[in-house]
Amino acid sequence: MARPFSLLGLLRLRHAQQDQAGAVLAEANDRLREAADERVRAKRTLADEPSEVTDAAMLSALAASRASSRGMLAELDAVARRRQSDVDAAQAAFNEARRAAIGLEKLEHKHVVAEAAADLRDEQIALDEIASRPRPDGSPSGTHPENPGGAA
């Protein structure tokens, strides 16, 4: 009977940590995508302003609108940079969690291989012991009673 992998609980924990880090990374990517979409919408709004200026009041309003839009774009750029840094941090955390899980998965694989080899070795020893016992009919093991030459 194979021994269970002694670090199985830790491996499960590492997989849970990896799953959690993956969820955080997905959420950070979604927020980054939203920020990029908001920036695109703001740029479209800036481009949709009237192209003909008919008087000084309209020119003043257009200048104020553009200044406000540029300020909003600068803020959206700052948000996008912050969210990109959040994505980078989440990616690093996910990579670290994955690395830790992979290390334990390799140990588990080595354990499984070693246990399978031990089981085969134990089985071969048991078969060798059975083969070396004298038979109840008195014939040596490895020979058949009807065929004393040993061929079955």
mmCIF file of C-alpha atoms in Angstrom:
data_model
loop_
_atom_site.group_PDB
_atom_site.id
_atom_site.type_symbol
_atom_site.label_atom_id
_atom_site.label_comp_id
_atom_site.label_asym_id
_atom_site.label_seq_id
_atom_site.Cartn_x
_atom_site.Cartn_y
_atom_site.Cartn_z
ATOM 1 C CA MET A 1 0.000 0.000 0.000
ATOM 2 C CA ALA A 2 1.453 3.326 -1.059
ATOM 3 C CA ARG A 3 1.978 6.014 1.538
ATOM 4 C CA PRO A 4 0.016 9.172 0.867
ATOM 5 C CA PHE A 5 1.990 12.241 -0.165
ATOM 6 C CA SER A 6 2.847 13.907 3.136
ATOM 7 C CA LEU A 7 2.663 17.437 1.701
ATOM 8 C CA LEU A 8 -0.748 16.970 0.075
ATOM 9 C CA GLY A 9 -2.388 19.526 2.378
ATOM 10 C CA LEU A 10 0.274 22.094 1.518
ATOM 11 C CA LEU A 11 -0.161 21.326 -2.191
ATOM 12 C CA ARG A 12 -3.898 21.936 -1.898
ATOM 13 C CA LEU A 13 -3.178 25.214 -0.108
ATOM 14 C CA ARG A 14 -0.769 26.250 -2.882
ATOM 15 C CA HIS A 15 -3.415 25.461 -5.513
ATOM 16 C CA ALA A 16 -5.964 27.529 -3.572
ATOM 17 C CA GLN A 17 -3.466 30.400 -3.362
ATOM 18 C CA GLN A 18 -2.820 30.111 -7.085
ATOM 19 C CA ASP A 19 -6.559 30.189 -7.823
ATOM 20 C CA GLN A 20 -6.998 33.229 -5.585
ATOM 21 C CA ALA A 21 -4.065 35.029 -7.228
ATOM 22 C CA GLY A 22 -5.555 34.205 -10.628
ATOM 23 C CA ALA A 23 -8.874 35.746 -9.596
ATOM 24 C CA VAL A 24 -7.123 38.901 -8.348
ATOM 25 C CA LEU A 25 -5.204 39.100 -11.633
ATOM 26 C CA ALA A 26 -8.394 38.723 -13.678
ATOM 27 C CA GLU A 27 -10.082 41.454 -11.653
ATOM 28 C CA ALA A 28 -7.087 43.777 -12.084
ATOM 29 C CA ASN A 29 -7.119 43.167 -15.832
ATOM 30 C CA ASP A 30 -10.846 43.965 -15.953
ATOM 31 C CA ARG A 31 -10.282 47.263 -14.099
ATOM 32 C CA LEU A 32 -7.437 48.145 -16.471
ATOM 33 C CA ARG A 33 -9.666 47.416 -19.472
ATOM 34 C CA GLU A 34 -12.415 49.615 -17.983
ATOM 35 C CA ALA A 35 -9.945 52.483 -17.530
ATOM 36 C CA ALA A 36 -8.806 52.141 -21.142
ATOM 37 C CA ASP A 37 -12.428 52.150 -22.312
ATOM 38 C CA GLU A 38 -13.163 55.283 -20.257
ATOM 39 C CA ARG A 39 -10.171 57.017 -21.823
ATOM 40 C CA VAL A 40 -11.341 56.114 -25.331
ATOM 41 C CA ARG A 41 -14.810 57.485 -24.545
ATOM 42 C CA ALA A 42 -13.304 60.703 -23.187
ATOM 43 C CA LYS A 43 -11.156 61.153 -26.306
ATOM 44 C CA ARG A 44 -14.231 60.648 -28.504
ATOM 45 C CA THR A 45 -16.090 63.267 -26.478
ATOM 46 C CA LEU A 46 -13.204 65.673 -26.944
ATOM 47 C CA ALA A 47 -13.203 65.035 -30.700
ATOM 48 C CA ASP A 48 -17.000 65.572 -30.952
ATOM 49 C CA GLU A 49 -16.804 69.282 -30.122
ATOM 50 C CA PRO A 50 -18.096 71.717 -32.749
ATOM 51 C CA SER A 51 -15.517 72.692 -35.326
ATOM 52 C CA GLU A 52 -16.993 76.121 -36.214
ATOM 53 C CA VAL A 53 -16.617 78.963 -33.780
ATOM 54 C CA THR A 54 -19.096 81.762 -34.398
ATOM 55 C CA ASP A 55 -18.340 84.191 -31.596
ATOM 56 C CA ALA A 56 -16.011 84.905 -28.679
ATOM 57 C CA ALA A 57 -18.309 83.295 -26.095
ATOM 58 C CA MET A 58 -18.319 80.069 -28.041
ATOM 59 C CA LEU A 59 -14.532 80.218 -28.361
ATOM 60 C CA SER A 60 -14.205 80.742 -24.606
ATOM 61 C CA ALA A 61 -16.588 77.840 -23.869
ATOM 62 C CA LEU A 62 -14.719 75.609 -26.310
ATOM 63 C CA ALA A 63 -11.382 76.457 -24.667
ATOM 64 C CA ALA A 64 -12.774 75.714 -21.209
ATOM 65 C CA SER A 65 -14.250 72.453 -22.441
ATOM 66 C CA ARG A 66 -10.951 71.365 -23.985
ATOM 67 C CA ALA A 67 -9.013 72.291 -20.855
ATOM 68 C CA SER A 68 -11.443 70.316 -18.761
ATOM 69 C CA SER A 69 -11.247 67.348 -21.148
ATOM 70 C CA ARG A 70 -7.449 67.431 -21.103
ATOM 71 C CA GLY A 71 -7.529 67.439 -17.301
ATOM 72 C CA MET A 72 -9.923 64.503 -17.362
ATOM 73 C CA LEU A 73 -7.653 62.651 -19.823
ATOM 74 C CA ALA A 74 -4.664 63.293 -17.548
ATOM 75 C CA GLU A 75 -6.609 61.863 -14.605
ATOM 76 C CA LEU A 76 -7.662 58.851 -16.659
ATOM 77 C CA ASP A 77 -4.036 58.326 -17.683
ATOM 78 C CA ALA A 78 -3.032 58.371 -14.005
ATOM 79 C CA VAL A 79 -5.791 55.873 -13.211
ATOM 80 C CA ALA A 80 -4.617 53.650 -16.072
ATOM 81 C CA ARG A 81 -1.012 53.785 -14.829
ATOM 82 C CA ARG A 82 -2.112 52.891 -11.289
ATOM 83 C CA ARG A 83 -4.246 50.039 -12.575
ATOM 84 C CA GLN A 84 -1.372 48.813 -14.762
ATOM 85 C CA SER A 85 0.851 48.707 -11.695
ATOM 86 C CA ASP A 86 -1.919 46.750 -9.923
ATOM 87 C CA VAL A 87 -1.959 44.294 -12.854
ATOM 88 C CA ASP A 88 1.834 43.971 -12.705
ATOM 89 C CA ALA A 89 1.719 43.266 -8.958
ATOM 90 C CA ALA A 90 -1.117 40.758 -9.395
ATOM 91 C CA GLN A 91 0.793 39.034 -12.216
ATOM 92 C CA ALA A 92 3.893 38.782 -10.018
ATOM 93 C CA ALA A 93 1.816 37.326 -7.154
ATOM 94 C CA PHE A 94 0.207 34.828 -9.532
ATOM 95 C CA ASN A 95 3.602 33.818 -10.943
ATOM 96 C CA GLU A 96 4.958 33.294 -7.412
ATOM 97 C CA ALA A 97 1.925 31.222 -6.397
ATOM 98 C CA ARG A 98 2.239 29.156 -9.569
ATOM 99 C CA ARG A 99 5.964 28.624 -8.972
ATOM 100 C CA ALA A 100 5.279 27.387 -5.433
ATOM 101 C CA ALA A 101 2.558 25.037 -6.660
ATOM 102 C CA ILE A 102 4.747 23.662 -9.453
ATOM 103 C CA GLY A 103 7.545 22.906 -6.975
ATOM 104 C CA LEU A 104 5.185 20.859 -4.826
ATOM 105 C CA GLU A 105 3.642 19.172 -7.891
ATOM 106 C CA LYS A 106 7.122 18.002 -8.888
ATOM 107 C CA LEU A 107 7.708 16.658 -5.379
ATOM 108 C CA GLU A 108 4.365 14.865 -5.501
ATOM 109 C CA HIS A 109 5.261 13.309 -8.863
ATOM 110 C CA LYS A 110 8.599 12.086 -7.476
ATOM 111 C CA HIS A 111 6.748 10.663 -4.472
ATOM 112 C CA VAL A 112 4.249 8.823 -6.690
ATOM 113 C CA VAL A 113 7.052 7.367 -8.829
ATOM 114 C CA ALA A 114 9.041 6.287 -5.752
ATOM 115 C CA GLU A 115 5.960 4.699 -4.144
ATOM 116 C CA ALA A 116 5.116 2.831 -7.362
ATOM 117 C CA ALA A 117 8.688 1.513 -7.507
ATOM 118 C CA ALA A 118 8.502 0.456 -3.850
ATOM 119 C CA ASP A 119 5.179 -1.313 -4.466
ATOM 120 C CA LEU A 120 6.661 -3.185 -7.426
ATOM 121 C CA ARG A 121 9.734 -4.107 -5.380
ATOM 122 C CA ASP A 122 7.552 -5.376 -2.501
ATOM 123 C CA GLU A 123 5.408 -7.360 -4.927
ATOM 124 C CA GLN A 124 8.494 -8.906 -6.542
ATOM 125 C CA ILE A 125 9.870 -9.853 -3.108
ATOM 126 C CA ALA A 126 6.545 -11.486 -2.207
ATOM 127 C CA LEU A 127 6.502 -13.403 -5.507
ATOM 128 C CA ASP A 128 10.111 -14.517 -4.983
ATOM 129 C CA GLU A 129 9.254 -15.763 -1.484
ATOM 130 C CA ILE A 130 6.251 -17.684 -2.814
ATOM 131 C CA ALA A 131 8.344 -19.178 -5.603
ATOM 132 C CA SER A 132 11.088 -20.269 -3.183
ATOM 133 C CA ARG A 133 8.734 -22.201 -0.847
ATOM 134 C CA PRO A 134 8.529 -25.955 -1.255
ATOM 135 C CA ARG A 135 5.275 -27.181 -2.770
ATOM 136 C CA PRO A 136 2.863 -29.212 -0.636
ATOM 137 C CA ASP A 137 3.208 -32.233 -2.993
ATOM 138 C CA GLY A 138 6.932 -32.326 -2.281
ATOM 139 C CA SER A 139 8.081 -31.245 -5.741
ATOM 140 C CA PRO A 140 10.570 -28.397 -5.908
ATOM 141 C CA SER A 141 9.093 -25.052 -6.805
ATOM 142 C CA GLY A 142 9.290 -24.164 -10.451
ATOM 143 C CA THR A 143 8.541 -27.749 -11.586
ATOM 144 C CA HIS A 144 5.240 -29.253 -12.473
ATOM 145 C CA PRO A 145 4.340 -32.641 -10.861
ATOM 146 C CA GLU A 146 3.421 -34.198 -14.208
ATOM 147 C CA ASN A 147 6.541 -32.869 -15.883
ATOM 148 C CA PRO A 148 9.640 -33.437 -13.723
ATOM 149 C CA GLY A 149 11.846 -31.550 -16.173
ATOM 150 C CA GLY A 150 10.428 -28.262 -15.007
ATOM 151 C CA ALA A 151 8.675 -27.200 -18.223
ATOM 152 C CA ALA A 152 5.036 -26.444 -17.714
#
